[in-house]
Amino acid sequence: MAIMVHLVSESDGPQFPNTTYSDAYSDDPVTVQGSNSFQLSPPHYPSPWGTGQGGWEAAYEKARAFVSQLTLEEKVNLTTGTGWEMERCVGQTGSIPRLGFRSLCLQDSPVGVRDTDFNTVFPAGVNVAATWDRGLAYARGQAMGAEHRDKGVDMQLGPVAGPLGRTPEGGRNWEGFSPDPYLTGELFAQSIEGIQSSGVMACAKHFIGYEQDHFRLVAEAQGYGFTNVTESVTSNIDDKTMHELYLWPFANAVRSGVAAVMCSYNQINGSYACQNSKALGLLKGELGFQGLVVSDWDGHQGGVSGALAGLDMSMPGDIHFDMKTSYWGSNLTVAVLNGTVPQWRVDDMAVRIMAAYYLVGRENNTVDINFSSWTLDTYGYEYFGTSQGSPNTVVNSHVDVRADHAAIVRQIGSASTVLLKNTNNVLPLTGEEKLTAVIGEDAGSNPLGPNGCTDRGCDNGTLGMAWGSGSANFPYLVTPNTAIQNVVVGNNQAYESITDNYAFDEIAALASRASVAIVFANSDSGEGYIEVDQNFGDRNNLTLWQGADAMIKNVSSVCNNTILVVHSTGPVLLGDYKSNPNITAILWAGVPGQESGNSIADVLYGVVNPGAKLPFTLAAAREDYGTDILYTPNAGIPQVDFKEGVFIDYRGFDHHDIEPVYEFGFGLSYTNFSYSNLQIAKTQAGNYTATTGYTPAAPTYGTVDNDTASYVFPANQTRVRGFIYPWLNSTNLTASADDPHYDLPGFVPEGAQDGSPQPLNPAGGGPGGNPELFDVLYQVTATITNTGKVAGEEIPQLYVSLGGPYDPPVQLRGFERLSIQPNSSTTFTADIMRRDISNWDTVSQNWVISNYTKMVYVGSSSRNLLLNATLPL
Ligand code: NOJ
C-alpha cells in the first residue's frame, strides 16, 4: 500500500501582512490585509476539540457514550470513506457491524437527491435567494431532506454558501444563494434547519474561498491542457474580508446547528482548505462548530496534516478517485499508534461524527439505502467500483420519494421570478391575445430528453437545472412551451412556437404576425469536471447562449410587444433589452427546476403577482463587476488575489459609483407600494464583552490497545478488492505505513498534539461566535402600503451604512417578504443585531462598533432607499 502521510503547504507563516494596493477599478488606495500573492497562512494549533456546547449537549452525551465503546479501528472506520464507487452513495463511511451500526451514506445534492429516480428537482439556490423568503427556503429544505431520508441518505451534501458569488461568471454560483452574505446567511440557515428537521444531516459547503472552478483540482486543470498547474488555485483573502464576507454565512450555519461542513478544493492563502488549520480554526474555534468537517471528494491532501489541522472525515476515502489507497483508513490507525496523531484527535473526529448523527435524530430515522448512484438498473454488483459481490443484488428499489413536493417547486419557481421591466403594464397577459408566439430554444425540450446529458452537462432546450454534482435527474420537466400553450389553448386562442433560434426567416415571419412574442433565452454554467462549449464550469462571458442575442434582435425588430424571459445561473448582460422600446417586459426566472413552465406561466398570466427581487447586480458590462475568473494560470499554484476586499457585487458598484442596469434588490410587481413611518427603537442590550477562559482538556474515550498485532487485517474478514479498511498489513508500523516523512523534524506543527486546556477565542464562545454578537441592539419598523389594485408581495429591505472609509456605502441587514392586500398597510419589522453594525478588527481579532455615524435605510432595492434615519448611539 502506498502511504503518504505528509504535510502539504501549511506554513509557519507570520500574521497576515498589511498591504496597500490600488484596487480593481481605480487608483483609490484601500488598505487591506493579506490579499497579496504567495502569502502564508498562519498556523492555528491545536485543532479545537468539540465541547458539546450550544444545543449539542444531548447529542454529545450520546456520541461520547457510543464512541467510548469503540476500538481504534472502529473509530477510524467512521472517519474514512470506503472508496470511490465502492458502495451505493456518492460517499460512504465504514461501518461498525459489532454494534449494528451501518455505513453512513453521504449524497448530493443541493437541488434534490442526485443520481437516482423518482425524486423531485427543486429550484436552484439562486432562485431561493430571489424569493427572499425564509419560509420557502425552510420548506424546500424540509422537502429535500425528506426525499434524501426516504432514499436512505444520512447526509445531504448541501446547501451551498461557497461560492458566495465573488465573480458573476463563477460556474457554481447557482448552487448557492447570493453574493450578499446577509441574504445568503439567512437562507442558508433556513435551508439547513429545514433539511435537518427531516432527520438527515445537512452539509454546509464549500468551506471556504471556493470562488472559481478553474484550477480547483490539478488533474482537472491538466486535463484541460493547463499542464503547468502544479497545485490547486489559492484564494488569497485578507482577514477582514474573510470575516465580513465569506465567513459570515457559515456563522449563520453554525448558529443553526449544521451537522457537517465540507472543506473545499482550493487553497486559502497558500494552504489547502482541508488542512488549513487557520481556516478550520475559524470554524471550530471562533464559530464554535461542534459537528464534523468532511473533505470534498479528492480534496483531502495529506494524512497527518489533515488530521492535525481539523479534518474529521475523508471522502470518498481514496487519495484520488479510484486510487484504492487512502491517506486515512489504515494510515490513520498507524498515525495514532505511532503517536503522530494523538488519540484525542481521532476521538474528537469520531465524537463529532456521531454527535452530528444524533443531533438530527438519525437513530430514529434510518431507512435502508434503496438506490445506487452508479446505475439506474434494478440489479447490479454489490460493490460497483470493482464489480464484486453478487451481480444479482437489488441495487435500486426505485422508491418514489416525491410526495407533493411539486407544489413547492412550482411555488418557488414563480416566487423567484423577477419582473425587471413592464412597459405600460403589458403584463400580466390576459390569455385572450389572439396569436401568442413563443420563440427560443430555451422554451422547449432537450431533444435527448430532460436527463439526456450526463449530470446535465449540455445546454439543450430550456434551462431547468445547470450542470455538475449539484444536479439531479428530472422526473419530468414542464417546459415553458408546454405550459404556455396549455393556457392559450385553454382560452381557445392561437399559439405557435419556434424553438430553433437559427430559423431566422421563420421566426421573423411568426413574430411579425404575433399579438405577443414571448422569447426565451438562457445562460448556463456548472462544475469544472464538465466542459460545455469550452466553458470549463465557469462561464466565459455574460452573454446569452444558444445564439439567443441574435434571435432576440430578430424578434424585437418586427414585434413591438416582445417579452423576454431569461433563465440563467447568474447575471447576464441585459442593457440593450432594457432600452429597447419593442421589448415591453423582461423577466429573470433563474434555474427553476422541474415545474419551470408552470411557474413562468403563473407569472405571465397573473395567477401569481411577482414579488421576487434580484439577488445580484445586473451590469452593463462584465468589467463593471471589478472581479473576474482567473482563466489562465499565473503561476504553478494559480494565485487569485481577492483585492477588491468586501467590495463585490453592489458593494463595488456603490463604492465606485457605477450605474448598474438593474441593481441588487430590484424587482417590480403588478401593484405598487409606498413606504412611510420609519421608527427605530433602541433596546436595553448590554455592552460587548470578549469571551475569556479556557476550554477543558481534550477528552479521550476508551483506550487504545498498543498491541499492533490486534490491528492486522483479521483472518476471518473477507477482503473486497479496493475497499478501504482501517486494518494494518503488518505488525511493523513503519512497514505498514511505508512513509518516509513522518519522523522528519518539523513534520508535526508546533502545538498540534497539545491536548491541554486552550484559551477561548474572544470572538467565540457560542454557536456562530460570541453570543453577544447576536444581541438585538435596535428594532426597526416601517409601514408598507399597497397603493395599487391587486394583492401583492413586497420585500422591504433594510440597509446600514457603517460610515467608515472602507465600509460599503450600504449593506443589507434585514428583509421580509410581506403579502399585502390593495389599499392596506403592513408593518415591516427588522432587528439589528450587534454583528450587523460591527467591523472585524484585525488587531484585537474581534468585532468592534466603530465611532463613525451609522445610518439605516429602508427601501425597495439597494438603490431605492426610500426611508432613512441616523442610528441613535
Ligand atoms: C465535488 C463537489 O465539489 C461537491 O460539491 C460534491 O458534493 C462532491 N463532488 C460529491 O459529489
PDB file of N, CA and C in Angstrom, residues 104-182:
ATOM      1  N   LEU A 104     -22.359   5.173   6.931  1.00  0.00           N
ATOM      2  CA  LEU A 104     -23.111   6.414   6.700  1.00  0.00           C
ATOM      3  C   LEU A 104     -23.121   6.744   5.207  1.00  0.00           C
ATOM      4  N   CYS A 105     -24.297   7.105   4.719  1.00  0.00           N
ATOM      5  CA  CYS A 105     -24.473   7.415   3.299  1.00  0.00           C
ATOM      6  C   CYS A 105     -24.497   8.921   3.097  1.00  0.00           C
ATOM      7  N   LEU A 106     -23.546   9.423   2.318  1.00  0.00           N
ATOM      8  CA  LEU A 106     -23.469  10.847   2.005  1.00  0.00           C
ATOM      9  C   LEU A 106     -23.834  11.031   0.539  1.00  0.00           C
ATOM     10  N   GLN A 107     -24.762  11.927   0.251  1.00  0.00           N
ATOM     11  CA  GLN A 107     -25.269  12.031  -1.111  1.00  0.00           C
ATOM     12  C   GLN A 107     -25.518  13.473  -1.504  1.00  0.00           C
ATOM     13  N   ASP A 108     -25.125  13.807  -2.752  1.00  0.00           N
ATOM     14  CA  ASP A 108     -25.544  15.076  -3.329  1.00  0.00           C
ATOM     15  C   ASP A 108     -27.049  15.018  -3.496  1.00  0.00           C
ATOM     16  N   SER A 109     -27.784  16.115  -3.689  1.00  0.00           N
ATOM     17  CA  SER A 109     -27.170  17.377  -3.981  1.00  0.00           C
ATOM     18  C   SER A 109     -28.056  18.494  -3.523  1.00  0.00           C
ATOM     19  N   PRO A 110     -27.615  19.699  -3.798  1.00  0.00           N
ATOM     20  CA  PRO A 110     -28.384  20.866  -3.324  1.00  0.00           C
ATOM     21  C   PRO A 110     -29.704  21.131  -4.054  1.00  0.00           C
ATOM     22  N   VAL A 111     -30.056  20.397  -5.108  1.00  0.00           N
ATOM     23  CA  VAL A 111     -31.399  20.593  -5.706  1.00  0.00           C
ATOM     24  C   VAL A 111     -32.283  19.346  -5.612  1.00  0.00           C
ATOM     25  N   GLY A 112     -31.809  18.311  -4.955  1.00  0.00           N
ATOM     26  CA  GLY A 112     -32.599  17.085  -4.857  1.00  0.00           C
ATOM     27  C   GLY A 112     -31.648  15.904  -4.825  1.00  0.00           C
ATOM     28  N   VAL A 113     -32.199  14.712  -4.582  1.00  0.00           N
ATOM     29  CA  VAL A 113     -31.324  13.535  -4.466  1.00  0.00           C
ATOM     30  C   VAL A 113     -30.711  13.247  -5.834  1.00  0.00           C
ATOM     31  N   ARG A 114     -29.400  13.193  -5.886  1.00  0.00           N
ATOM     32  CA  ARG A 114     -28.696  13.028  -7.162  1.00  0.00           C
ATOM     33  C   ARG A 114     -28.616  11.562  -7.568  1.00  0.00           C
ATOM     34  N   ASP A 115     -28.517  11.358  -8.865  1.00  0.00           N
ATOM     35  CA  ASP A 115     -28.158  10.050  -9.426  1.00  0.00           C
ATOM     36  C   ASP A 115     -29.172   8.959  -9.124  1.00  0.00           C
ATOM     37  N   THR A 116     -30.447   9.318  -9.029  1.00  0.00           N
ATOM     38  CA  THR A 116     -31.442   8.289  -8.801  1.00  0.00           C
ATOM     39  C   THR A 116     -32.690   8.628  -9.612  1.00  0.00           C
ATOM     40  N   ASP A 117     -33.814   8.011  -9.271  1.00  0.00           N
ATOM     41  CA  ASP A 117     -35.056   8.267  -9.999  1.00  0.00           C
ATOM     42  C   ASP A 117     -36.188   8.498  -9.002  1.00  0.00           C
ATOM     43  N   PHE A 118     -37.293   8.968  -9.505  1.00  0.00           N
ATOM     44  CA  PHE A 118     -38.485   9.228  -8.679  1.00  0.00           C
ATOM     45  C   PHE A 118     -38.191  10.171  -7.513  1.00  0.00           C
ATOM     46  N   ASN A 119     -37.348  11.150  -7.809  1.00  0.00           N
ATOM     47  CA  ASN A 119     -37.037  12.230  -6.871  1.00  0.00           C
ATOM     48  C   ASN A 119     -37.523  13.538  -7.489  1.00  0.00           C
ATOM     49  N   THR A 120     -37.642  14.549  -6.679  1.00  0.00           N
ATOM     50  CA  THR A 120     -38.041  15.878  -7.167  1.00  0.00           C
ATOM     51  C   THR A 120     -36.798  16.681  -7.540  1.00  0.00           C
ATOM     52  N   VAL A 121     -36.909  17.525  -8.580  1.00  0.00           N
ATOM     53  CA  VAL A 121     -35.858  18.503  -8.868  1.00  0.00           C
ATOM     54  C   VAL A 121     -36.374  19.883  -8.464  1.00  0.00           C
ATOM     55  N   PHE A 122     -35.784  20.404  -7.411  1.00  0.00           N
ATOM     56  CA  PHE A 122     -36.190  21.678  -6.830  1.00  0.00           C
ATOM     57  C   PHE A 122     -35.513  22.845  -7.558  1.00  0.00           C
ATOM     58  N   PRO A 123     -36.035  24.051  -7.395  1.00  0.00           N
ATOM     59  CA  PRO A 123     -35.340  25.215  -7.945  1.00  0.00           C
ATOM     60  C   PRO A 123     -33.960  25.344  -7.283  1.00  0.00           C
ATOM     61  N   ALA A 124     -33.040  25.952  -8.011  1.00  0.00           N
ATOM     62  CA  ALA A 124     -31.677  26.110  -7.506  1.00  0.00           C
ATOM     63  C   ALA A 124     -31.636  27.128  -6.369  1.00  0.00           C
ATOM     64  N   GLY A 125     -30.515  27.095  -5.647  1.00  0.00           N
ATOM     65  CA  GLY A 125     -30.312  28.038  -4.545  1.00  0.00           C
ATOM     66  C   GLY A 125     -30.478  29.488  -4.975  1.00  0.00           C
ATOM     67  N   VAL A 126     -29.993  29.813  -6.167  1.00  0.00           N
ATOM     68  CA  VAL A 126     -30.081  31.212  -6.619  1.00  0.00           C
ATOM     69  C   VAL A 126     -31.543  31.650  -6.733  1.00  0.00           C
ATOM     70  N   ASN A 127     -32.432  30.708  -7.038  1.00  0.00           N
ATOM     71  CA  ASN A 127     -33.856  31.045  -7.074  1.00  0.00           C
ATOM     72  C   ASN A 127     -34.402  31.279  -5.671  1.00  0.00           C
ATOM     73  N   VAL A 128     -33.960  30.460  -4.742  1.00  0.00           N
ATOM     74  CA  VAL A 128     -34.392  30.670  -3.360  1.00  0.00           C
ATOM     75  C   VAL A 128     -33.962  32.070  -2.917  1.00  0.00           C
ATOM     76  N   ALA A 129     -32.753  32.449  -3.329  1.00  0.00           N
ATOM     77  CA  ALA A 129     -32.274  33.792  -2.977  1.00  0.00           C
ATOM     78  C   ALA A 129     -33.197  34.855  -3.559  1.00  0.00           C
ATOM     79  N   ALA A 130     -33.667  34.631  -4.781  1.00  0.00           N
ATOM     80  CA  ALA A 130     -34.522  35.638  -5.431  1.00  0.00           C
ATOM     81  C   ALA A 130     -35.902  35.733  -4.773  1.00  0.00           C
ATOM     82  N   THR A 131     -36.294  34.691  -4.034  1.00  0.00           N
ATOM     83  CA  THR A 131     -37.574  34.792  -3.318  1.00  0.00           C
ATOM     84  C   THR A 131     -37.454  35.669  -2.078  1.00  0.00           C
ATOM     85  N   TRP A 132     -36.246  35.745  -1.516  1.00  0.00           N
ATOM     86  CA  TRP A 132     -36.028  36.468  -0.258  1.00  0.00           C
ATOM     87  C   TRP A 132     -37.049  35.982   0.784  1.00  0.00           C
ATOM     88  N   ASP A 133     -37.334  34.716   0.757  1.00  0.00           N
ATOM     89  CA  ASP A 133     -38.415  34.201   1.590  1.00  0.00           C
ATOM     90  C   ASP A 133     -37.879  33.100   2.489  1.00  0.00           C
ATOM     91  N   ARG A 134     -37.745  33.419   3.761  1.00  0.00           N
ATOM     92  CA  ARG A 134     -37.181  32.440   4.701  1.00  0.00           C
ATOM     93  C   ARG A 134     -38.052  31.199   4.779  1.00  0.00           C
ATOM     94  N   GLY A 135     -39.369  31.412   4.734  1.00  0.00           N
ATOM     95  CA  GLY A 135     -40.295  30.288   4.860  1.00  0.00           C
ATOM     96  C   GLY A 135     -40.158  29.322   3.695  1.00  0.00           C
ATOM     97  N   LEU A 136     -39.996  29.853   2.499  1.00  0.00           N
ATOM     98  CA  LEU A 136     -39.842  28.972   1.338  1.00  0.00           C
ATOM     99  C   LEU A 136     -38.503  28.243   1.378  1.00  0.00           C
ATOM    100  N   ALA A 137     -37.474  28.924   1.867  1.00  0.00           N
ATOM    101  CA  ALA A 137     -36.162  28.264   1.987  1.00  0.00           C
ATOM    102  C   ALA A 137     -36.274  27.082   2.944  1.00  0.00           C
ATOM    103  N   TYR A 138     -36.979  27.281   4.033  1.00  0.00           N
ATOM    104  CA  TYR A 138     -37.158  26.204   5.020  1.00  0.00           C
ATOM    105  C   TYR A 138     -37.981  25.060   4.410  1.00  0.00           C
ATOM    106  N   ALA A 139     -39.090  25.430   3.746  1.00  0.00           N
ATOM    107  CA  ALA A 139     -39.978  24.398   3.178  1.00  0.00           C
ATOM    108  C   ALA A 139     -39.239  23.554   2.145  1.00  0.00           C
ATOM    109  N   ARG A 140     -38.446  24.205   1.313  1.00  0.00           N
ATOM    110  CA  ARG A 140     -37.667  23.465   0.308  1.00  0.00           C
ATOM    111  C   ARG A 140     -36.648  22.559   0.988  1.00  0.00           C
ATOM    112  N   GLY A 141     -35.990  23.079   2.025  1.00  0.00           N
ATOM    113  CA  GLY A 141     -35.015  22.272   2.746  1.00  0.00           C
ATOM    114  C   GLY A 141     -35.680  21.049   3.363  1.00  0.00           C
ATOM    115  N   GLN A 142     -36.815  21.272   3.976  1.00  0.00           N
ATOM    116  CA  GLN A 142     -37.520  20.168   4.637  1.00  0.00           C
ATOM    117  C   GLN A 142     -37.925  19.093   3.626  1.00  0.00           C
ATOM    118  N   ALA A 143     -38.424  19.545   2.472  1.00  0.00           N
ATOM    119  CA  ALA A 143     -38.855  18.591   1.445  1.00  0.00           C
ATOM    120  C   ALA A 143     -37.649  17.837   0.873  1.00  0.00           C
ATOM    121  N   MET A 144     -36.562  18.560   0.608  1.00  0.00           N
ATOM    122  CA  MET A 144     -35.358  17.884   0.087  1.00  0.00           C
ATOM    123  C   MET A 144     -34.815  16.898   1.111  1.00  0.00           C
ATOM    124  N   GLY A 145     -34.813  17.323   2.361  1.00  0.00           N
ATOM    125  CA  GLY A 145     -34.319  16.444   3.420  1.00  0.00           C
ATOM    126  C   GLY A 145     -35.147  15.171   3.493  1.00  0.00           C
ATOM    127  N   ALA A 146     -36.473  15.318   3.372  1.00  0.00           N
ATOM    128  CA  ALA A 146     -37.351  14.152   3.446  1.00  0.00           C
ATOM    129  C   ALA A 146     -37.057  13.186   2.297  1.00  0.00           C
ATOM    130  N   GLU A 147     -36.793  13.720   1.115  1.00  0.00           N
ATOM    131  CA  GLU A 147     -36.508  12.839  -0.029  1.00  0.00           C
ATOM    132  C   GLU A 147     -35.177  12.109   0.169  1.00  0.00           C
ATOM    133  N   HIS A 148     -34.193  12.818   0.677  1.00  0.00           N
ATOM    134  CA  HIS A 148     -32.914  12.152   0.958  1.00  0.00           C
ATOM    135  C   HIS A 148     -33.109  11.048   1.996  1.00  0.00           C
ATOM    136  N   ARG A 149     -33.825  11.409   3.058  1.00  0.00           N
ATOM    137  CA  ARG A 149     -34.073  10.429   4.126  1.00  0.00           C
ATOM    138  C   ARG A 149     -34.743   9.178   3.558  1.00  0.00           C
ATOM    139  N   ASP A 150     -35.743   9.374   2.721  1.00  0.00           N
ATOM    140  CA  ASP A 150     -36.525   8.227   2.255  1.00  0.00           C
ATOM    141  C   ASP A 150     -35.780   7.396   1.207  1.00  0.00           C
ATOM    142  N   LYS A 151     -34.702   7.933   0.679  1.00  0.00           N
ATOM    143  CA  LYS A 151     -33.840   7.126  -0.194  1.00  0.00           C
ATOM    144  C   LYS A 151     -32.759   6.410   0.625  1.00  0.00           C
ATOM    145  N   GLY A 152     -32.685   6.720   1.910  1.00  0.00           N
ATOM    146  CA  GLY A 152     -31.697   6.066   2.762  1.00  0.00           C
ATOM    147  C   GLY A 152     -30.437   6.881   3.008  1.00  0.00           C
ATOM    148  N   VAL A 153     -30.504   8.148   2.700  1.00  0.00           N
ATOM    149  CA  VAL A 153     -29.327   9.016   2.852  1.00  0.00           C
ATOM    150  C   VAL A 153     -29.216   9.497   4.303  1.00  0.00           C
ATOM    151  N   ASP A 154     -27.989   9.529   4.815  1.00  0.00           N
ATOM    152  CA  ASP A 154     -27.760  10.081   6.155  1.00  0.00           C
ATOM    153  C   ASP A 154     -27.381  11.548   6.111  1.00  0.00           C
ATOM    154  N   MET A 155     -26.632  11.920   5.068  1.00  0.00           N
ATOM    155  CA  MET A 155     -26.175  13.307   4.986  1.00  0.00           C
ATOM    156  C   MET A 155     -26.399  13.856   3.573  1.00  0.00           C
ATOM    157  N   GLN A 156     -27.174  14.924   3.506  1.00  0.00           N
ATOM    158  CA  GLN A 156     -27.374  15.609   2.227  1.00  0.00           C
ATOM    159  C   GLN A 156     -26.233  16.605   2.038  1.00  0.00           C
ATOM    160  N   LEU A 157     -25.550  16.529   0.899  1.00  0.00           N
ATOM    161  CA  LEU A 157     -24.367  17.362   0.687  1.00  0.00           C
ATOM    162  C   LEU A 157     -24.764  18.749   0.182  1.00  0.00           C
ATOM    163  N   GLY A 158     -25.379  19.489   0.995  1.00  0.00           N
ATOM    164  CA  GLY A 158     -25.806  20.845   0.723  1.00  0.00           C
ATOM    165  C   GLY A 158     -26.408  21.380   2.006  1.00  0.00           C
ATOM    166  N   PRO A 159     -26.741  22.668   2.045  1.00  0.00           N
ATOM    167  CA  PRO A 159     -26.715  23.673   0.981  1.00  0.00           C
ATOM    168  C   PRO A 159     -25.337  24.318   0.783  1.00  0.00           C
ATOM    169  N   VAL A 160     -25.307  25.287  -0.115  1.00  0.00           N
ATOM    170  CA  VAL A 160     -24.053  25.890  -0.581  1.00  0.00           C
ATOM    171  C   VAL A 160     -24.004  27.386  -0.247  1.00  0.00           C
ATOM    172  N   ALA A 161     -22.889  27.804   0.358  1.00  0.00           N
ATOM    173  CA  ALA A 161     -22.653  29.248   0.512  1.00  0.00           C
ATOM    174  C   ALA A 161     -21.241  29.596   0.052  1.00  0.00           C
ATOM    175  N   GLY A 162     -20.560  28.639  -0.536  1.00  0.00           N
ATOM    176  CA  GLY A 162     -19.256  28.854  -1.129  1.00  0.00           C
ATOM    177  C   GLY A 162     -19.202  27.992  -2.379  1.00  0.00           C
ATOM    178  N   PRO A 163     -19.190  28.587  -3.572  1.00  0.00           N
ATOM    179  CA  PRO A 163     -19.018  30.014  -3.823  1.00  0.00           C
ATOM    180  C   PRO A 163     -20.148  30.892  -3.254  1.00  0.00           C
ATOM    181  N   LEU A 164     -19.691  32.075  -2.840  1.00  0.00           N
ATOM    182  CA  LEU A 164     -20.646  33.105  -2.445  1.00  0.00           C
ATOM    183  C   LEU A 164     -21.102  33.843  -3.704  1.00  0.00           C
ATOM    184  N   GLY A 165     -20.199  33.946  -4.664  1.00  0.00           N
ATOM    185  CA  GLY A 165     -20.534  34.647  -5.912  1.00  0.00           C
ATOM    186  C   GLY A 165     -19.668  35.881  -6.138  1.00  0.00           C
ATOM    187  N   ARG A 166     -18.385  35.742  -5.774  1.00  0.00           N
ATOM    188  CA  ARG A 166     -17.459  36.868  -5.973  1.00  0.00           C
ATOM    189  C   ARG A 166     -17.453  37.331  -7.420  1.00  0.00           C
ATOM    190  N   THR A 167     -17.415  36.383  -8.337  1.00  0.00           N
ATOM    191  CA  THR A 167     -17.415  36.750  -9.755  1.00  0.00           C
ATOM    192  C   THR A 167     -18.711  36.245 -10.383  1.00  0.00           C
ATOM    193  N   PRO A 168     -19.373  37.070 -11.193  1.00  0.00           N
ATOM    194  CA  PRO A 168     -20.650  36.630 -11.762  1.00  0.00           C
ATOM    195  C   PRO A 168     -20.497  35.428 -12.679  1.00  0.00           C
ATOM    196  N   GLU A 169     -19.302  35.212 -13.217  1.00  0.00           N
ATOM    197  CA  GLU A 169     -19.086  34.089 -14.136  1.00  0.00           C
ATOM    198  C   GLU A 169     -18.912  32.764 -13.404  1.00  0.00           C
ATOM    199  N   GLY A 170     -18.777  32.798 -12.090  1.00  0.00           N
ATOM    200  CA  GLY A 170     -18.490  31.592 -11.301  1.00  0.00           C
ATOM    201  C   GLY A 170     -19.450  30.454 -11.635  1.00  0.00           C
ATOM    202  N   GLY A 171     -18.902  29.296 -12.003  1.00  0.00           N
ATOM    203  CA  GLY A 171     -19.698  28.199 -12.538  1.00  0.00           C
ATOM    204  C   GLY A 171     -20.748  27.654 -11.587  1.00  0.00           C
ATOM    205  N   ARG A 172     -20.476  27.702 -10.283  1.00  0.00           N
ATOM    206  CA  ARG A 172     -21.372  27.035  -9.331  1.00  0.00           C
ATOM    207  C   ARG A 172     -22.160  28.014  -8.467  1.00  0.00           C
ATOM    208  N   ASN A 173     -22.158  29.290  -8.852  1.00  0.00           N
ATOM    209  CA  ASN A 173     -22.883  30.274  -8.042  1.00  0.00           C
ATOM    210  C   ASN A 173     -24.357  29.899  -7.863  1.00  0.00           C
ATOM    211  N   TRP A 174     -24.948  29.295  -8.890  1.00  0.00           N
ATOM    212  CA  TRP A 174     -26.380  28.963  -8.844  1.00  0.00           C
ATOM    213  C   TRP A 174     -26.725  27.945  -7.763  1.00  0.00           C
ATOM    214  N   GLU A 175     -25.736  27.124  -7.377  1.00  0.00           N
ATOM    215  CA  GLU A 175     -25.991  26.142  -6.313  1.00  0.00           C
ATOM    216  C   GLU A 175     -26.183  26.862  -4.978  1.00  0.00           C
ATOM    217  N   GLY A 176     -25.494  27.986  -4.835  1.00  0.00           N
ATOM    218  CA  GLY A 176     -25.618  28.786  -3.626  1.00  0.00           C
ATOM    219  C   GLY A 176     -26.687  29.849  -3.801  1.00  0.00           C
ATOM    220  N   PHE A 177     -26.588  30.918  -3.039  1.00  0.00           N
ATOM    221  CA  PHE A 177     -27.681  31.870  -2.990  1.00  0.00           C
ATOM    222  C   PHE A 177     -27.327  33.200  -3.666  1.00  0.00           C
ATOM    223  N   SER A 178     -26.568  34.026  -2.998  1.00  0.00           N
ATOM    224  CA  SER A 178     -26.374  35.404  -3.452  1.00  0.00           C
ATOM    225  C   SER A 178     -24.998  35.881  -3.051  1.00  0.00           C
ATOM    226  N   PRO A 179     -24.399  36.818  -3.803  1.00  0.00           N
ATOM    227  CA  PRO A 179     -23.116  37.380  -3.353  1.00  0.00           C
ATOM    228  C   PRO A 179     -23.256  38.265  -2.115  1.00  0.00           C
ATOM    229  N   ASP A 180     -24.476  38.499  -1.668  1.00  0.00           N
ATOM    230  CA  ASP A 180     -24.628  39.224  -0.412  1.00  0.00           C
ATOM    231  C   ASP A 180     -24.590  38.223   0.750  1.00  0.00           C
ATOM    232  N   PRO A 181     -23.670  38.422   1.694  1.00  0.00           N
ATOM    233  CA  PRO A 181     -23.502  37.421   2.756  1.00  0.00           C
ATOM    234  C   PRO A 181     -24.677  37.371   3.724  1.00  0.00           C
ATOM    235  N   TYR A 182     -25.366  38.496   3.890  1.00  0.00           N
ATOM    236  CA  TYR A 182     -26.507  38.508   4.811  1.00  0.00           C
ATOM    237  C   TYR A 182     -27.659  37.699   4.222  1.00  0.00           C
TER     238      TYR A 182
END
